[in-house]
């Protein structure tokens, strides 16, 4: 999935600027800065830092999508591809993402702690603006976070060459072992509809395709996915006027804006919005009805400034 020899990457892409964050135990309060890749490769083994960067266009040919993503609609819903690189011993916060996610390890070992999103009652997300918990992942305060003593959980150990699917809104915390750690994350919109005819039309698929062959989808596709999944979790899988206050809170917009969103999505004007209507609607028109969608804090919902899969 990535040609990852440090010497090769330093020579070929040394002048590429990447983002680096201070603190290998994440707490969401430390600095983020830019540096050249060759400078990072000279310093990362000695410093308390790690690299987290969207794959630069110059390096997109080095990253390949797995065969399982090459049909069904996934390539039209790619949101980001991110490199995570450190000297190991990193620890993320406990958090969730509003996207699906495939994590592939190139070097080092990672441990994932996961909790099903259906067990959310036991996971106290006390930083909802960033979709993460403030729990100390090394020393859990059971008085403040009692649900964590009751919640069923999964442990996943990843070695070089392993790829792992992290489902939409599943809670997870990630650790990397000591030593060089390098991984790639592919984020994509959580789809409720799988385009099987697309797979049939494409026939036998290659094992991999370079990321450079695909374009990232706009943020409007993530919005489409969020609204579709909101509706899917309603009792009758249809959005009605009485659901709009909750939708407004979920999307971080005003009640008035949520009403305009509803009216735009309700294409047949029958007083209800179905998932099919969400998937067929022009989301640019939806965004135009709610300026708050452009300014809302989506950090926890995506990955732009939050670095979790250490």
Tab-separated table of C-alpha atoms in Angstrom:
chain	number	residue	atom	x	y	z
A	1	UNK	CA	0.000	0.000	0.000
A	2	UNK	CA	2.950	2.350	0.453
A	3	UNK	CA	6.599	2.161	-0.517
A	4	UNK	CA	7.804	3.202	2.907
A	5	UNK	CA	11.599	2.987	3.149
A	6	UNK	CA	12.595	6.198	4.931
A	7	UNK	CA	15.692	6.681	2.805
A	8	UNK	CA	13.697	6.356	-0.406
A	9	UNK	CA	10.944	8.699	0.744
A	10	UNK	CA	13.434	11.238	2.046
A	11	UNK	CA	15.251	11.338	-1.281
A	12	UNK	CA	12.143	11.356	-3.453
A	13	UNK	CA	9.865	13.581	-1.371
A	14	UNK	CA	12.158	15.326	1.105
A	15	UNK	CA	10.987	18.823	0.169
A	16	UNK	CA	7.299	17.959	0.668
A	17	UNK	CA	5.812	19.856	3.613
A	18	UNK	CA	3.964	17.738	6.188
A	19	UNK	CA	2.139	18.431	9.448
A	20	UNK	CA	3.695	17.363	12.744
A	21	UNK	CA	2.114	17.341	16.195
A	22	UNK	CA	3.763	17.547	19.594
A	23	UNK	CA	3.058	14.843	22.170
A	24	UNK	CA	2.842	11.124	21.463
A	25	UNK	CA	0.191	10.765	24.167
A	26	UNK	CA	-2.650	12.718	22.625
A	27	UNK	CA	-4.667	15.199	24.660
A	28	UNK	CA	-5.891	17.545	21.916
A	29	UNK	CA	-4.198	20.597	23.432
A	30	UNK	CA	-0.684	20.613	22.004
A	31	UNK	CA	0.836	22.351	19.041
A	32	UNK	CA	0.763	21.461	15.366
A	33	UNK	CA	3.307	22.754	12.885
A	34	UNK	CA	4.625	22.171	9.373
A	35	UNK	CA	8.063	20.897	8.418
A	36	UNK	CA	9.782	19.310	5.452
A	37	UNK	CA	9.612	15.534	5.265
A	38	UNK	CA	13.396	15.164	5.185
A	39	UNK	CA	13.656	17.288	8.358
A	40	UNK	CA	11.069	15.134	10.084
A	41	UNK	CA	12.961	11.966	9.126
A	42	UNK	CA	16.099	13.421	10.707
A	43	UNK	CA	14.357	14.304	13.984
A	44	UNK	CA	11.370	12.039	14.663
A	45	UNK	CA	13.265	9.289	16.511
A	46	UNK	CA	14.484	11.738	19.157
A	47	UNK	CA	11.507	14.053	19.598
A	48	UNK	CA	8.145	13.761	21.362
A	49	UNK	CA	6.257	14.218	18.122
A	50	UNK	CA	4.560	12.403	15.292
A	51	UNK	CA	3.677	13.169	11.702
A	52	UNK	CA	0.064	13.305	10.604
A	53	UNK	CA	-0.524	14.514	7.074
A	54	UNK	CA	-2.994	14.080	4.285
A	55	UNK	CA	-1.123	12.205	1.579
A	56	UNK	CA	0.455	14.925	-0.593
A	57	UNK	CA	-0.502	14.776	-4.251
A	58	UNK	CA	3.148	14.097	-5.081
A	59	UNK	CA	2.979	10.883	-3.022
A	60	UNK	CA	-0.466	9.685	-4.116
A	61	UNK	CA	1.104	7.211	-6.529
A	62	UNK	CA	2.788	5.508	-3.555
A	63	UNK	CA	-0.529	4.745	-1.823
A	64	UNK	CA	-2.846	2.098	-3.231
A	65	UNK	CA	-6.484	1.343	-2.486
A	66	UNK	CA	-7.394	-2.233	-1.651
A	67	UNK	CA	-9.474	-4.292	-4.063
A	68	UNK	CA	-12.462	-4.265	-1.691
A	69	UNK	CA	-12.789	-0.500	-2.187
A	70	UNK	CA	-12.608	-0.431	-5.965
A	71	UNK	CA	-16.306	-0.919	-6.655
A	72	UNK	CA	-19.653	-0.422	-4.968
A	73	UNK	CA	-19.422	3.353	-4.634
A	74	UNK	CA	-16.512	3.718	-2.209
A	75	UNK	CA	-14.122	5.486	-4.584
A	76	UNK	CA	-16.741	8.189	-5.199
A	77	UNK	CA	-16.954	8.849	-1.465
A	78	UNK	CA	-13.296	9.083	-0.427
A	79	UNK	CA	-12.753	11.855	2.123
A	80	UNK	CA	-9.052	11.664	2.958
A	81	UNK	CA	-5.941	9.513	3.054
A	82	UNK	CA	-3.665	10.249	6.010
A	83	UNK	CA	-0.116	9.181	6.881
A	84	UNK	CA	0.703	8.536	10.569
A	85	UNK	CA	4.429	8.280	11.292
A	86	UNK	CA	6.275	8.245	14.624
A	87	UNK	CA	8.985	6.521	16.635
A	88	UNK	CA	6.286	4.568	18.481
A	89	UNK	CA	4.838	4.598	21.991
A	90	UNK	CA	1.909	6.768	20.881
A	91	UNK	CA	-1.522	6.793	22.523
A	92	UNK	CA	-4.662	8.348	21.100
A	93	UNK	CA	-7.691	9.606	22.978
A	94	UNK	CA	-10.836	7.462	23.106
A	95	UNK	CA	-13.001	8.821	20.297
A	96	UNK	CA	-15.249	8.080	17.347
A	97	UNK	CA	-15.341	9.236	13.726
A	98	UNK	CA	-18.395	10.036	11.617
A	99	UNK	CA	-16.788	8.232	8.679
A	100	UNK	CA	-15.782	4.697	7.836
A	101	UNK	CA	-12.085	4.046	8.065
A	102	UNK	CA	-9.528	1.492	6.887
A	103	UNK	CA	-6.223	1.527	8.765
A	104	UNK	CA	-3.221	-0.224	7.211
A	105	UNK	CA	0.044	-0.714	9.097
A	106	UNK	CA	3.288	-0.487	7.117
A	107	UNK	CA	5.714	-0.688	10.011
A	108	UNK	CA	5.462	-1.272	13.757
A	109	UNK	CA	2.642	-2.756	15.821
A	110	UNK	CA	-0.678	-1.186	16.810
A	111	UNK	CA	-3.267	-2.115	19.436
A	112	UNK	CA	-6.882	-1.052	18.998
A	113	UNK	CA	-9.460	-0.898	21.787
A	114	UNK	CA	-12.949	-0.821	20.236
A	115	UNK	CA	-16.512	-0.454	21.470
A	116	UNK	CA	-19.627	-0.919	19.342
A	117	UNK	CA	-21.509	2.334	18.728
A	118	UNK	CA	-24.637	0.611	20.066
A	119	UNK	CA	-22.990	0.646	23.514
A	120	UNK	CA	-22.692	4.438	23.527
A	121	UNK	CA	-24.598	4.698	26.833
A	122	UNK	CA	-21.496	3.312	28.570
A	123	UNK	CA	-18.971	5.611	26.876
A	124	UNK	CA	-18.960	9.136	28.294
A	125	UNK	CA	-17.997	11.521	25.492
A	126	UNK	CA	-17.387	14.600	27.621
A	127	UNK	CA	-15.949	16.535	24.675
A	128	UNK	CA	-18.820	16.260	22.167
A	129	UNK	CA	-17.437	19.162	20.154
A	130	UNK	CA	-14.549	16.885	19.201
A	131	UNK	CA	-16.252	13.498	19.545
A	132	UNK	CA	-13.773	12.280	22.159
A	133	UNK	CA	-13.569	11.343	25.818
A	134	UNK	CA	-11.245	13.046	28.265
A	135	UNK	CA	-10.562	9.765	30.052
A	136	UNK	CA	-6.895	9.111	30.879
A	137	UNK	CA	-6.269	6.039	28.736
A	138	UNK	CA	-3.492	4.877	31.089
A	139	UNK	CA	-5.398	5.322	34.342
A	140	UNK	CA	-9.196	5.300	34.040
A	141	UNK	CA	-11.149	7.259	36.660
A	142	UNK	CA	-14.006	4.817	37.284
A	143	UNK	CA	-15.897	7.399	39.346
A	144	UNK	CA	-16.072	9.743	36.370
A	145	UNK	CA	-16.306	7.056	33.669
A	146	UNK	CA	-18.139	4.139	35.371
A	147	UNK	CA	-19.613	2.828	32.132
A	148	UNK	CA	-16.202	1.719	30.912
A	149	UNK	CA	-16.172	-1.001	33.567
A	150	UNK	CA	-19.355	-2.466	32.080
A	151	UNK	CA	-18.937	-2.032	28.361
A	152	UNK	CA	-18.123	-5.004	26.076
A	153	UNK	CA	-14.983	-4.305	24.078
A	154	UNK	CA	-12.714	-5.726	21.417
A	155	UNK	CA	-8.940	-5.773	21.129
A	156	UNK	CA	-7.187	-5.857	17.770
A	157	UNK	CA	-3.431	-6.246	17.301
A	158	UNK	CA	-2.033	-5.161	13.941
A	159	UNK	CA	1.324	-6.067	12.426
A	160	UNK	CA	3.023	-4.782	9.252
A	161	UNK	CA	0.909	-5.691	6.235
A	162	UNK	CA	-2.363	-5.822	8.194
A	163	UNK	CA	-5.369	-3.688	7.299
A	164	UNK	CA	-8.343	-3.205	9.597
A	165	UNK	CA	-11.814	-1.732	9.050
A	166	UNK	CA	-13.019	0.646	11.779
A	167	UNK	CA	-16.796	1.074	11.434
A	168	UNK	CA	-18.644	4.371	11.419
A	169	UNK	CA	-19.024	5.880	14.914
A	170	UNK	CA	-17.420	2.929	16.711
A	171	UNK	CA	-15.449	4.130	19.712
A	172	UNK	CA	-11.754	3.353	19.553
A	173	UNK	CA	-8.426	4.107	21.170
A	174	UNK	CA	-5.124	3.338	19.466
A	175	UNK	CA	-1.627	2.595	20.783
A	176	UNK	CA	1.562	1.962	18.869
A	177	UNK	CA	4.430	-0.102	20.240
A	178	UNK	CA	7.968	1.221	20.670
A	179	UNK	CA	9.928	1.545	17.447
A	180	UNK	CA	9.154	3.079	14.088
A	181	UNK	CA	5.424	3.192	13.444
A	182	UNK	CA	3.947	3.956	10.047
A	183	UNK	CA	0.336	3.600	8.961
A	184	UNK	CA	-2.117	4.884	6.381
A	185	UNK	CA	-5.761	5.671	7.048
A	186	UNK	CA	-8.354	5.829	4.287
A	187	UNK	CA	-11.504	7.681	5.345
A	188	UNK	CA	-14.724	7.408	3.347
A	189	UNK	CA	-18.400	8.229	3.776
A	190	UNK	CA	-20.481	5.578	5.552
A	191	UNK	CA	-22.837	4.290	2.847
A	192	UNK	CA	-26.235	2.719	3.464
A	193	UNK	CA	-26.574	1.602	-0.137
A	194	UNK	CA	-24.044	-0.654	-1.878
A	195	UNK	CA	-23.860	-0.320	-5.666
A	196	UNK	CA	-23.600	-3.991	-6.618
A	197	UNK	CA	-24.239	-3.236	-10.296
A	198	UNK	CA	-21.032	-1.182	-10.313
A	199	UNK	CA	-19.070	-4.246	-9.168
A	200	UNK	CA	-20.761	-6.443	-11.749
A	201	UNK	CA	-19.965	-3.980	-14.522
A	202	UNK	CA	-16.291	-3.762	-13.549
A	203	UNK	CA	-15.825	-7.537	-13.475
A	204	UNK	CA	-12.606	-8.924	-12.014
A	205	UNK	CA	-10.842	-6.249	-10.028
A	206	UNK	CA	-7.089	-5.770	-9.564
A	207	UNK	CA	-5.625	-6.308	-6.110
A	208	UNK	CA	-4.760	-2.606	-5.833
A	209	UNK	CA	-5.197	0.708	-7.634
A	210	UNK	CA	-3.100	3.840	-6.966
A	211	UNK	CA	-4.828	6.561	-4.979
A	212	UNK	CA	-3.621	9.009	-7.631
A	213	UNK	CA	-6.283	7.649	-9.984
A	214	UNK	CA	-9.116	8.916	-7.778
A	215	UNK	CA	-10.393	12.283	-6.607
A	216	UNK	CA	-11.523	12.997	-3.064
A	217	UNK	CA	-15.232	13.699	-2.708
A	218	UNK	CA	-16.497	17.063	-1.499
A	219	UNK	CA	-17.565	17.642	2.100
A	220	UNK	CA	-21.156	17.642	0.852
A	221	UNK	CA	-20.921	13.862	0.487
A	222	UNK	CA	-20.068	13.528	4.165
A	223	UNK	CA	-23.110	15.691	4.931
A	224	UNK	CA	-25.238	13.390	2.776
A	225	UNK	CA	-23.945	10.408	4.719
A	226	UNK	CA	-24.581	12.058	8.097
A	227	UNK	CA	-28.193	12.899	7.228
A	228	UNK	CA	-28.860	9.467	5.702
A	229	UNK	CA	-27.503	7.732	8.790
A	230	UNK	CA	-29.517	10.029	11.072
A	231	UNK	CA	-32.686	8.988	9.233
A	232	UNK	CA	-31.694	5.320	9.248
A	233	UNK	CA	-31.624	5.365	13.052
A	234	UNK	CA	-35.148	6.813	13.366
A	235	UNK	CA	-37.899	4.362	14.278
A	236	UNK	CA	-39.638	4.561	10.892
A	237	UNK	CA	-36.498	5.453	8.879
A	238	UNK	CA	-38.161	8.661	7.678
A	239	UNK	CA	-37.470	12.241	8.730
A	240	UNK	CA	-40.433	14.341	9.918
A	241	UNK	CA	-40.911	17.848	11.291
A	242	UNK	CA	-40.845	16.592	14.875
A	243	UNK	CA	-37.313	15.224	14.325
A	244	UNK	CA	-35.800	18.546	13.265
A	245	UNK	CA	-34.638	19.804	16.652
A	246	UNK	CA	-32.577	16.659	17.088
A	247	UNK	CA	-31.261	16.952	13.523
A	248	UNK	CA	-30.287	20.577	14.170
A	249	UNK	CA	-28.321	19.538	17.250
A	250	UNK	CA	-26.676	16.678	15.365
A	251	UNK	CA	-25.583	18.941	12.485
A	252	UNK	CA	-24.803	21.924	14.744
A	253	UNK	CA	-27.167	24.269	12.890
A	254	UNK	CA	-30.175	26.351	13.939
A	255	UNK	CA	-33.743	25.048	14.045
A	256	UNK	CA	-34.622	27.444	11.236
A	257	UNK	CA	-31.801	26.085	9.098
A	258	UNK	CA	-32.842	22.494	9.802
A	259	UNK	CA	-36.350	23.357	8.562
A	260	UNK	CA	-34.920	24.724	5.310
A	261	UNK	CA	-32.776	21.597	4.942
A	262	UNK	CA	-35.876	19.462	5.477
A	263	UNK	CA	-37.890	21.388	2.882
A	264	UNK	CA	-35.115	21.017	0.312
A	265	UNK	CA	-34.711	17.287	0.931
A	266	UNK	CA	-38.477	16.633	0.809
A	267	UNK	CA	-38.516	16.489	-2.960
A	268	UNK	CA	-42.028	15.035	-3.324
A	269	UNK	CA	-43.419	17.424	-0.677
A	270	UNK	CA	-45.226	14.683	1.232
A	271	UNK	CA	-44.061	15.845	4.653
A	272	UNK	CA	-41.406	13.178	5.087
A	273	UNK	CA	-37.824	12.654	3.906
A	274	UNK	CA	-36.640	9.163	3.007
A	275	UNK	CA	-33.110	7.875	2.628
A	276	UNK	CA	-33.679	7.568	-1.126
A	277	UNK	CA	-34.498	11.282	-1.261
A	278	UNK	CA	-31.274	12.093	0.585
A	279	UNK	CA	-29.219	10.052	-1.877
A	280	UNK	CA	-30.899	11.604	-4.920
A	281	UNK	CA	-30.850	15.227	-3.729
A	282	UNK	CA	-28.299	17.815	-4.852
A	283	UNK	CA	-26.431	18.421	-1.592
A	284	UNK	CA	-25.086	21.757	-2.802
A	285	UNK	CA	-28.680	22.996	-2.738
A	286	UNK	CA	-29.041	21.634	0.797
A	287	UNK	CA	-25.886	23.394	1.973
A	288	UNK	CA	-27.086	26.655	0.427
A	289	UNK	CA	-30.129	26.586	2.717
A	290	UNK	CA	-28.048	26.377	5.886
A	291	UNK	CA	-25.005	28.680	6.132
A	292	UNK	CA	-24.279	27.120	9.514
A	293	UNK	CA	-23.198	23.952	7.733
A	294	UNK	CA	-20.191	25.830	6.355
A	295	UNK	CA	-19.082	27.159	9.741
A	296	UNK	CA	-19.935	24.298	12.100
A	297	UNK	CA	-17.155	22.617	14.060
A	298	UNK	CA	-16.629	19.347	12.219
A	299	UNK	CA	-13.268	18.547	13.798
A	300	UNK	CA	-14.631	15.602	15.707
A	301	UNK	CA	-16.734	14.508	12.800
A	302	UNK	CA	-13.763	14.243	10.492
A	303	UNK	CA	-10.041	14.450	10.939
A	304	UNK	CA	-8.778	17.811	9.784
A	305	UNK	CA	-7.295	18.928	13.118
A	306	UNK	CA	-7.743	15.866	15.303
A	307	UNK	CA	-5.150	13.152	15.102
A	308	UNK	CA	-6.410	9.935	16.491
A	309	UNK	CA	-5.081	6.816	14.774
A	310	UNK	CA	-1.589	7.144	16.199
